PDB file of C-alpha atoms in Angstrom:
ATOM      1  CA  UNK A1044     128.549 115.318 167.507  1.00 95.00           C
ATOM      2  CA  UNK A1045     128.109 115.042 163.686  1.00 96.00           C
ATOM      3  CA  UNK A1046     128.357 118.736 163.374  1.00 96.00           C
ATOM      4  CA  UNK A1047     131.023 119.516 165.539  1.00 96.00           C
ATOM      5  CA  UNK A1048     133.540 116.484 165.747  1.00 96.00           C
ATOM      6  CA  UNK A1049     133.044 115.255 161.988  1.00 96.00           C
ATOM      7  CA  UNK A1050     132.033 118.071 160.300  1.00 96.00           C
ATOM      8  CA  UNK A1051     128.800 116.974 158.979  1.00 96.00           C
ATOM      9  CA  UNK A1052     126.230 119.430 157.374  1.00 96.00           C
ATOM     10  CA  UNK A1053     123.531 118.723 159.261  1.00 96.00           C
ATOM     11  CA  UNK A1054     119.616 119.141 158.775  1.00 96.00           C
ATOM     12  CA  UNK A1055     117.664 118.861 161.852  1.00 96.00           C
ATOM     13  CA  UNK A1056     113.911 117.710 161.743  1.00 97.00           C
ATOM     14  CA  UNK A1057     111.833 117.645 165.188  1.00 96.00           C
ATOM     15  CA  UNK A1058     108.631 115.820 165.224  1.00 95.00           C
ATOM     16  CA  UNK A1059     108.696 115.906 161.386  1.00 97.00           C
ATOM     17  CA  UNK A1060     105.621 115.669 159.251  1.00 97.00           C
ATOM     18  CA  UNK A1061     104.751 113.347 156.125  1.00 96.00           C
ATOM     19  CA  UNK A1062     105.928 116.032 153.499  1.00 97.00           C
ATOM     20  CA  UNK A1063     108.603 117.036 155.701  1.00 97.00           C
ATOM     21  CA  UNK A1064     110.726 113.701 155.928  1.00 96.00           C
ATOM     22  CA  UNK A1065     109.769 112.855 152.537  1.00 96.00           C
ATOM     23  CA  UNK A1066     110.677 115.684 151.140  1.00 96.00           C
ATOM     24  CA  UNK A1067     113.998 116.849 152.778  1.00 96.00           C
ATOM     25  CA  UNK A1068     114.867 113.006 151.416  1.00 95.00           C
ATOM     26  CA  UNK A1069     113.784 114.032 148.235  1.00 95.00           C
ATOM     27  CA  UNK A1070     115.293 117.648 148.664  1.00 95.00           C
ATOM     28  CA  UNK A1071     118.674 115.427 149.184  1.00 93.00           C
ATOM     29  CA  UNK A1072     118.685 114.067 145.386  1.00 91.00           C
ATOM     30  CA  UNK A1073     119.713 117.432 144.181  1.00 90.00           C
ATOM     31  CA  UNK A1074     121.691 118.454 146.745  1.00 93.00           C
ATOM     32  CA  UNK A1075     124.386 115.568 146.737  1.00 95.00           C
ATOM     33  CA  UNK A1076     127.424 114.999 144.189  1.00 95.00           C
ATOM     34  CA  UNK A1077     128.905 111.504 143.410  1.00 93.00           C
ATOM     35  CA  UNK A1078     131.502 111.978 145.782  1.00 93.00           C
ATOM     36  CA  UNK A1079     129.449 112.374 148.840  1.00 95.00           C
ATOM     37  CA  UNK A1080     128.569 110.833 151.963  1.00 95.00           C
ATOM     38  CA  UNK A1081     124.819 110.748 153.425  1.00 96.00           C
ATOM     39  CA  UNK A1082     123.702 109.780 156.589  1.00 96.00           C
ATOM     40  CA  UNK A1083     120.210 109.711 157.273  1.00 95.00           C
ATOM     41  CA  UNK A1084     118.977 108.945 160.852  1.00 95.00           C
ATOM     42  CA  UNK A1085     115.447 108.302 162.113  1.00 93.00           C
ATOM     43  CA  UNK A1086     114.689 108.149 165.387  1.00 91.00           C
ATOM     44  CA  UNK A1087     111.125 108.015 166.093  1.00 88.00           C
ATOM     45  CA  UNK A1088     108.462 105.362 165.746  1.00 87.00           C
ATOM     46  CA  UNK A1089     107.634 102.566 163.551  1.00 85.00           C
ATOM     47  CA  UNK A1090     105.379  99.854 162.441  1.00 86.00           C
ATOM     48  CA  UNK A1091     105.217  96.783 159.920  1.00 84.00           C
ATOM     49  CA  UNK A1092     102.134  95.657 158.226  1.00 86.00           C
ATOM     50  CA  UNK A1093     102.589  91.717 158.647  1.00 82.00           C
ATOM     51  CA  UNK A1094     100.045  90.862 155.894  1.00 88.00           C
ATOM     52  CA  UNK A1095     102.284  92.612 153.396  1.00 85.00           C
ATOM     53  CA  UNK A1096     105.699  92.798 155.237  1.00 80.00           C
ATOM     54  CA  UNK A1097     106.020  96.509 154.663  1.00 85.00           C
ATOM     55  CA  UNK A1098     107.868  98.474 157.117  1.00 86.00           C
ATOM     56  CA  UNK A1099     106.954 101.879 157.726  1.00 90.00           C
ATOM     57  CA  UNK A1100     107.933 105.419 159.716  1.00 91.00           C
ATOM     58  CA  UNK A1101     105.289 107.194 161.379  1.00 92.00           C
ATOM     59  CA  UNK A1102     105.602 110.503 161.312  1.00 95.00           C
ATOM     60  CA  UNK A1103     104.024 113.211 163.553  1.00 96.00           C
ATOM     61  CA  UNK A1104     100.719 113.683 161.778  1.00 97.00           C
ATOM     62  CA  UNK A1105      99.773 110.211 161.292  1.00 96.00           C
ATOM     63  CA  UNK A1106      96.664 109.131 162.322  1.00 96.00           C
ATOM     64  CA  UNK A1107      96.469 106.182 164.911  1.00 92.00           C
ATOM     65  CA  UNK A1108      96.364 102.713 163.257  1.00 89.00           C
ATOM     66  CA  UNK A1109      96.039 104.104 159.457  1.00 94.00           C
ATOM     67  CA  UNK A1110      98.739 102.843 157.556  1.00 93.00           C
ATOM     68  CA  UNK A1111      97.683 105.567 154.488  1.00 95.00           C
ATOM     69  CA  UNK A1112      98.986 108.415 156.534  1.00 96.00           C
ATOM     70  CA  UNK A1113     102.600 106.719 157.423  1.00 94.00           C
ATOM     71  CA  UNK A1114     106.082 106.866 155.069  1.00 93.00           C
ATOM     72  CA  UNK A1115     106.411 103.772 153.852  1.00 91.00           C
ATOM     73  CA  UNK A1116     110.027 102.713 153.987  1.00 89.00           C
ATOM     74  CA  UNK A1117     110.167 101.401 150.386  1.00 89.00           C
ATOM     75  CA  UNK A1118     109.874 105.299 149.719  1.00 91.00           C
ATOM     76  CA  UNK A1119     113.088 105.997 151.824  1.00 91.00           C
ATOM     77  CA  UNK A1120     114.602 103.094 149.468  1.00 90.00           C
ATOM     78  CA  UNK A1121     113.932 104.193 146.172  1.00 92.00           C
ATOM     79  CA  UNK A1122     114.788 107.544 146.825  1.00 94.00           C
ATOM     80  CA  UNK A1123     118.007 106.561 148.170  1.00 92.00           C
ATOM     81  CA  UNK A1124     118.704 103.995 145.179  1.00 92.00           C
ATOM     82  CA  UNK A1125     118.073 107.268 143.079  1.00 94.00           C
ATOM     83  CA  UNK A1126     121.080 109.213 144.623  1.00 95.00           C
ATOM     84  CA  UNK A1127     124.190 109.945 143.478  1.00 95.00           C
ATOM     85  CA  UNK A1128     126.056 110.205 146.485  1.00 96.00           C
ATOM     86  CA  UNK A1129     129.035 107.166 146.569  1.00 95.00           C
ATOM     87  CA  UNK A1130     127.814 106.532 150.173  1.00 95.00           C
ATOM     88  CA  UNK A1131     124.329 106.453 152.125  1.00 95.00           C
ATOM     89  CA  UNK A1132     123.613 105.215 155.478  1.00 94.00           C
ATOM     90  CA  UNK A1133     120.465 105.068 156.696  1.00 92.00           C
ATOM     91  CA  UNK A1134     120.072 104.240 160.835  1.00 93.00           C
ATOM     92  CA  UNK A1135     117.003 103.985 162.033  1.00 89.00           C
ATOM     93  CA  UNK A1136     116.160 103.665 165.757  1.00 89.00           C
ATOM     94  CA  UNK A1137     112.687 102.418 165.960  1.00 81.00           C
ATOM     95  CA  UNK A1138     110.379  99.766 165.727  1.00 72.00           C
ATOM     96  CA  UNK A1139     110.404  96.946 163.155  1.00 63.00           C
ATOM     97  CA  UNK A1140     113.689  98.864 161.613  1.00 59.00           C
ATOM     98  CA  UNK A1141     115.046  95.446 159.813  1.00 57.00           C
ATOM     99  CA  UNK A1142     112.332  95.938 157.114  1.00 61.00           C
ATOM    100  CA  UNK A1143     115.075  98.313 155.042  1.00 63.00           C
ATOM    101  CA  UNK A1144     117.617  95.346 154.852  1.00 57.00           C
ATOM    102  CA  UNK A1145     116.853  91.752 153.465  1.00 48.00           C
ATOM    103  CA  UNK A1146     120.216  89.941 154.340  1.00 37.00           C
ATOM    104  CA  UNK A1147     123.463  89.969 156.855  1.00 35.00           C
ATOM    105  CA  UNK A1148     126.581  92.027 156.023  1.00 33.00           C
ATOM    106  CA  UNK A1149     128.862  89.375 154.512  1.00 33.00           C
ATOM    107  CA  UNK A1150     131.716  91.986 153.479  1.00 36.00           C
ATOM    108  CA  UNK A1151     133.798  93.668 156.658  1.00 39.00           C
ATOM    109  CA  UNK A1152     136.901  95.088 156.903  1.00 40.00           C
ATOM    110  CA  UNK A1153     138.847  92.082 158.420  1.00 44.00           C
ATOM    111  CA  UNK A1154     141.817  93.451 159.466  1.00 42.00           C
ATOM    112  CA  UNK A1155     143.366  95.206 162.492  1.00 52.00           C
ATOM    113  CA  UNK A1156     142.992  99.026 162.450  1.00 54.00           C
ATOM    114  CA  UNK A1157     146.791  99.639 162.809  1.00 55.00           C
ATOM    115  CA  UNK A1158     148.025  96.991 160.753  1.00 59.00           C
ATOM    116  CA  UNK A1159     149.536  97.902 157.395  1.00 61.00           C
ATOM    117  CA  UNK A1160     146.761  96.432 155.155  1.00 63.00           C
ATOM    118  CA  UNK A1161     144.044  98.395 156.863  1.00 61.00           C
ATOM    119  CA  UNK A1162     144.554 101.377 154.903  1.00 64.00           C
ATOM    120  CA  UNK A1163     144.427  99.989 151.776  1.00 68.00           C
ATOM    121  CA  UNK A1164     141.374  97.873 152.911  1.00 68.00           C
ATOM    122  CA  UNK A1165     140.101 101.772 153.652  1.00 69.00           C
ATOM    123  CA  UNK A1166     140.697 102.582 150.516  1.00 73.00           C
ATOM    124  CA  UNK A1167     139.355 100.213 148.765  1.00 72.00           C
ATOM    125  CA  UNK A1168     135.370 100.595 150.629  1.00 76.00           C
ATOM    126  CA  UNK A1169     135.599 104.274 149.768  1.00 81.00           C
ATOM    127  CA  UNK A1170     136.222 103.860 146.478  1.00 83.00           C
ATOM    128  CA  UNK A1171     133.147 101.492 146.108  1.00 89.00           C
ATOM    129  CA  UNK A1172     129.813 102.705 146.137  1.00 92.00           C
ATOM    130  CA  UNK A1173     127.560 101.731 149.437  1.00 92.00           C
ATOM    131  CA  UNK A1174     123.869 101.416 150.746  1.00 92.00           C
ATOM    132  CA  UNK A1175     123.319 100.182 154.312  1.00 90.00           C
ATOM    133  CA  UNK A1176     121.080 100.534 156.750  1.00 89.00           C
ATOM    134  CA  UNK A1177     121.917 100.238 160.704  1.00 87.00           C
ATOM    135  CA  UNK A1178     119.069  99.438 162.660  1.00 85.00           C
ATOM    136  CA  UNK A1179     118.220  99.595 166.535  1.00 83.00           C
ATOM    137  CA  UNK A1180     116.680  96.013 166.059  1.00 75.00           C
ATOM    138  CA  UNK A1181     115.333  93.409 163.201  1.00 62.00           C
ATOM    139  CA  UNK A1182     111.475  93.184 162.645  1.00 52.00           C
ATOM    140  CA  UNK A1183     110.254  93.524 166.844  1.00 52.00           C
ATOM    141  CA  UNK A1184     109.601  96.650 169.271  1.00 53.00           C
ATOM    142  CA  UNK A1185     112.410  98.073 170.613  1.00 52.00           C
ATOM    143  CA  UNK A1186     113.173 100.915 173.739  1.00 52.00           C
ATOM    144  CA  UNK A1187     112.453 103.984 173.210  1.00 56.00           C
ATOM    145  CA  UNK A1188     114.253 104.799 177.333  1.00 56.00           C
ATOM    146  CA  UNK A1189     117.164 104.828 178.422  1.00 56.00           C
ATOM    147  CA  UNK A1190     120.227 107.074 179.907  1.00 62.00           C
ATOM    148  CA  UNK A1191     120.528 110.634 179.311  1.00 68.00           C
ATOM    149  CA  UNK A1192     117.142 111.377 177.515  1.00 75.00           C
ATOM    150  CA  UNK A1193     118.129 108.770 174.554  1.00 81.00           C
ATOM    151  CA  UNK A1194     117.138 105.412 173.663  1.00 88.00           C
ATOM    152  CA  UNK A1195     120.072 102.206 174.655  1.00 89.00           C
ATOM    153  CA  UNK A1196     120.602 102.124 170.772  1.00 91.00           C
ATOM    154  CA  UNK A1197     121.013 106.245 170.453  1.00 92.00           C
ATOM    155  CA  UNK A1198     123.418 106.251 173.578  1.00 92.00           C
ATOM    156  CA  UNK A1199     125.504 103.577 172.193  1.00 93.00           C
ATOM    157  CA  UNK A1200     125.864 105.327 168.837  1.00 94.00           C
ATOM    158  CA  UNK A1201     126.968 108.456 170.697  1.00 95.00           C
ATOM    159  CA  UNK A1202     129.202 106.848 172.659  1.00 95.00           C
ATOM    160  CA  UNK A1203     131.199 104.884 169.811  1.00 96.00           C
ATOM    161  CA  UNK A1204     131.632 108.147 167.965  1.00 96.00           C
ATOM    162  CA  UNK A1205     132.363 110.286 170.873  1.00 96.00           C
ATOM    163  CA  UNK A1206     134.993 107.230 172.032  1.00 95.00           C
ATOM    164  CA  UNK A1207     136.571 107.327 168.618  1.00 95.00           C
ATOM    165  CA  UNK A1208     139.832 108.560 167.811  1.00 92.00           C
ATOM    166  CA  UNK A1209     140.739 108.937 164.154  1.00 91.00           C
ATOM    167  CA  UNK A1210     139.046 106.712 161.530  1.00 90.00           C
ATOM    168  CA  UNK A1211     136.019 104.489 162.622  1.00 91.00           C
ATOM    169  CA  UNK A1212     134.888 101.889 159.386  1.00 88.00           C
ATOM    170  CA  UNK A1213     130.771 101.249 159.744  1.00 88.00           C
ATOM    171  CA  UNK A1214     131.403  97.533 160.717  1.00 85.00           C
ATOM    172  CA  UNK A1215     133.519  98.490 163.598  1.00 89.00           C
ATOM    173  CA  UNK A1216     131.000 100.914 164.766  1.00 92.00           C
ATOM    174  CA  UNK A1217     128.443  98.494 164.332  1.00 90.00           C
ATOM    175  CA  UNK A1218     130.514  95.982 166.260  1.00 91.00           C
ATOM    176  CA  UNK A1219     130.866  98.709 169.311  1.00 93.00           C
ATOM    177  CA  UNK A1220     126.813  99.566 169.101  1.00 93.00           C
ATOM    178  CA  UNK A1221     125.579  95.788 169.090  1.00 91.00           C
ATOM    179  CA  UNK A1222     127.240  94.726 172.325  1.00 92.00           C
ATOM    180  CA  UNK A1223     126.396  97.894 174.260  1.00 91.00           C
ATOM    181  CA  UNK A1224     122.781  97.265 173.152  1.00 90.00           C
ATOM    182  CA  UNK A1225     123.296  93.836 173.526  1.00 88.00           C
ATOM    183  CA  UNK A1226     124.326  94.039 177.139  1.00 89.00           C
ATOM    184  CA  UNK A1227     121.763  96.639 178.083  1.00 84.00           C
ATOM    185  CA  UNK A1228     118.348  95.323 176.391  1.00 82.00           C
ATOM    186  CA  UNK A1229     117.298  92.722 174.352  1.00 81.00           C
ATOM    187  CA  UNK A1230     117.411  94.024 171.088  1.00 82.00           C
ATOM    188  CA  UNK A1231     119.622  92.908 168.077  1.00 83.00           C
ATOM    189  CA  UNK A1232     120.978  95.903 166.091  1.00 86.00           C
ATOM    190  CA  UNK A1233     121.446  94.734 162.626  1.00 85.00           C
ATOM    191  CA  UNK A1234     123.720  95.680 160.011  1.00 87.00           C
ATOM    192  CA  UNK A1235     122.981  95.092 156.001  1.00 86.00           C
ATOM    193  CA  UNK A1236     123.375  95.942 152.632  1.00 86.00           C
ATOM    194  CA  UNK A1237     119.905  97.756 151.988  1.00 86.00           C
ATOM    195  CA  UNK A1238     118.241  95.439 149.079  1.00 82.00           C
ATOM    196  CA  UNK A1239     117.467  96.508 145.697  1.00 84.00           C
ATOM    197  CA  UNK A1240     119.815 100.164 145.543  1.00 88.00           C
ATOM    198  CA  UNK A1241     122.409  98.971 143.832  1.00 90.00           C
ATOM    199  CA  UNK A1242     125.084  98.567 146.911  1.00 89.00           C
ATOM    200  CA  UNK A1243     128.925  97.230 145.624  1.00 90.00           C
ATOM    201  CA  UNK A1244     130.511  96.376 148.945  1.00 85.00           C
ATOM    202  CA  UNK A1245     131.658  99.619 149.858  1.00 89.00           C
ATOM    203  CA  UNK A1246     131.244 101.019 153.591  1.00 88.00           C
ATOM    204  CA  UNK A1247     130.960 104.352 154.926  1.00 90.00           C
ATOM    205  CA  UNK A1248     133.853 106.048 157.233  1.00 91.00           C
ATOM    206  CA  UNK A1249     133.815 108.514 159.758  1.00 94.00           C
ATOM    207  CA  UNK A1250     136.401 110.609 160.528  1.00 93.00           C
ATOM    208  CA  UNK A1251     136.983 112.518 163.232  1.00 94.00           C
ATOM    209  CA  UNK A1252     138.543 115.810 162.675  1.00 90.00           C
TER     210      UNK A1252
END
């Protein structure tokens, strides 16, 4: 849906390794001008360390209960503080996935999408710069089933983009995702600012072509 409706360049990674998510990540850095838009999704497994409170992905070749052999999620943040894209969005569809954010989303576009004002409030989030993370849940397991081969959180993300018809802000989609999760499991998608990469209160669009 990326690819085709929205014209993303898309990098596909099945049952990735260590290196491999790390380093297409890393591989991103160099890759990405200031005016671009990144979207990084995970959707695998995860696990938090509650003695430290450090999230982390586990990748294919992990080794069962050995935190050493995980990506350690304050890895995905530094190395998305460090790129100059205006725009990166990381959503990440697995356990424990509120360990990327620290706080709520205080700044939304508050106005209605056809009202006059909302394309200047457009404006004005793309021309900031923006960090977020979207998560399936805060820090607790979440699904992995569902419909259609995807997890609930997965198959409302498809749906909201597949559903939209122009211009869809990040808190709307967010807004669209949470109750369809809501309604169909008990998780809590959050929504955030991701601490410590230098987010100013922009918000990343999608646009359907």
């Amino acid at each position: 849906i990326l690819r085709t409706d929205y014209d993303f360049d898309v990098q596909l990674l099945e049952d990735a390794t260590e290196s491999e998510i790390l380093g297409a990540i890393v591989n991103l850095r160099s890759r990405v001008g200031r005016n671009d838009n990144v979207l990084i999704y995970y959707g695998g497994h995860g696990e938090l360390d509650r003695d430290t409170d450090e999230g982390f992905w586990i990748p294919s070749d992990a080794k069962q209960d050995d935190l050493s052999t995980y990506v350690p999620v304050d890895r995905i943040r530094k190395q998305i503080k460090a790129m100059p894209a205006k725009h990166v969005m990381v959503v990440a569809d697995s356990c424990f996935a509120g360990s990327l954010t620290r706080s709520t989303l205080t700044r939304a576009i508050k106005v209605e999408p056809r009202s006059p004002e909302y394309r200047s409030e457009l404006e004005r989030v793309i021309n900031k710069k923006s960090r977020t993370a979207r998560t399936s849940g805060g820090l607790e397991p979440v699904l992995d089933s569902g419909d259609n081969g995807h997890s609930v959180f997965a198959n409302a993300f498809i749906s909201a983009l597949k559903n939209n018809r122009g211009v869809l802000d990040a808190h709307e989609l967010f807004i669209q995702v949470r109750s369809k999760v809501r309604n169909n499991s008990p998780q809590n998608p959050e929504y955030s600012p991701i601490y410590g990469t230098n987010h100013d209160h922009g918000d990343f669009l999608f646009v359907k072509r």
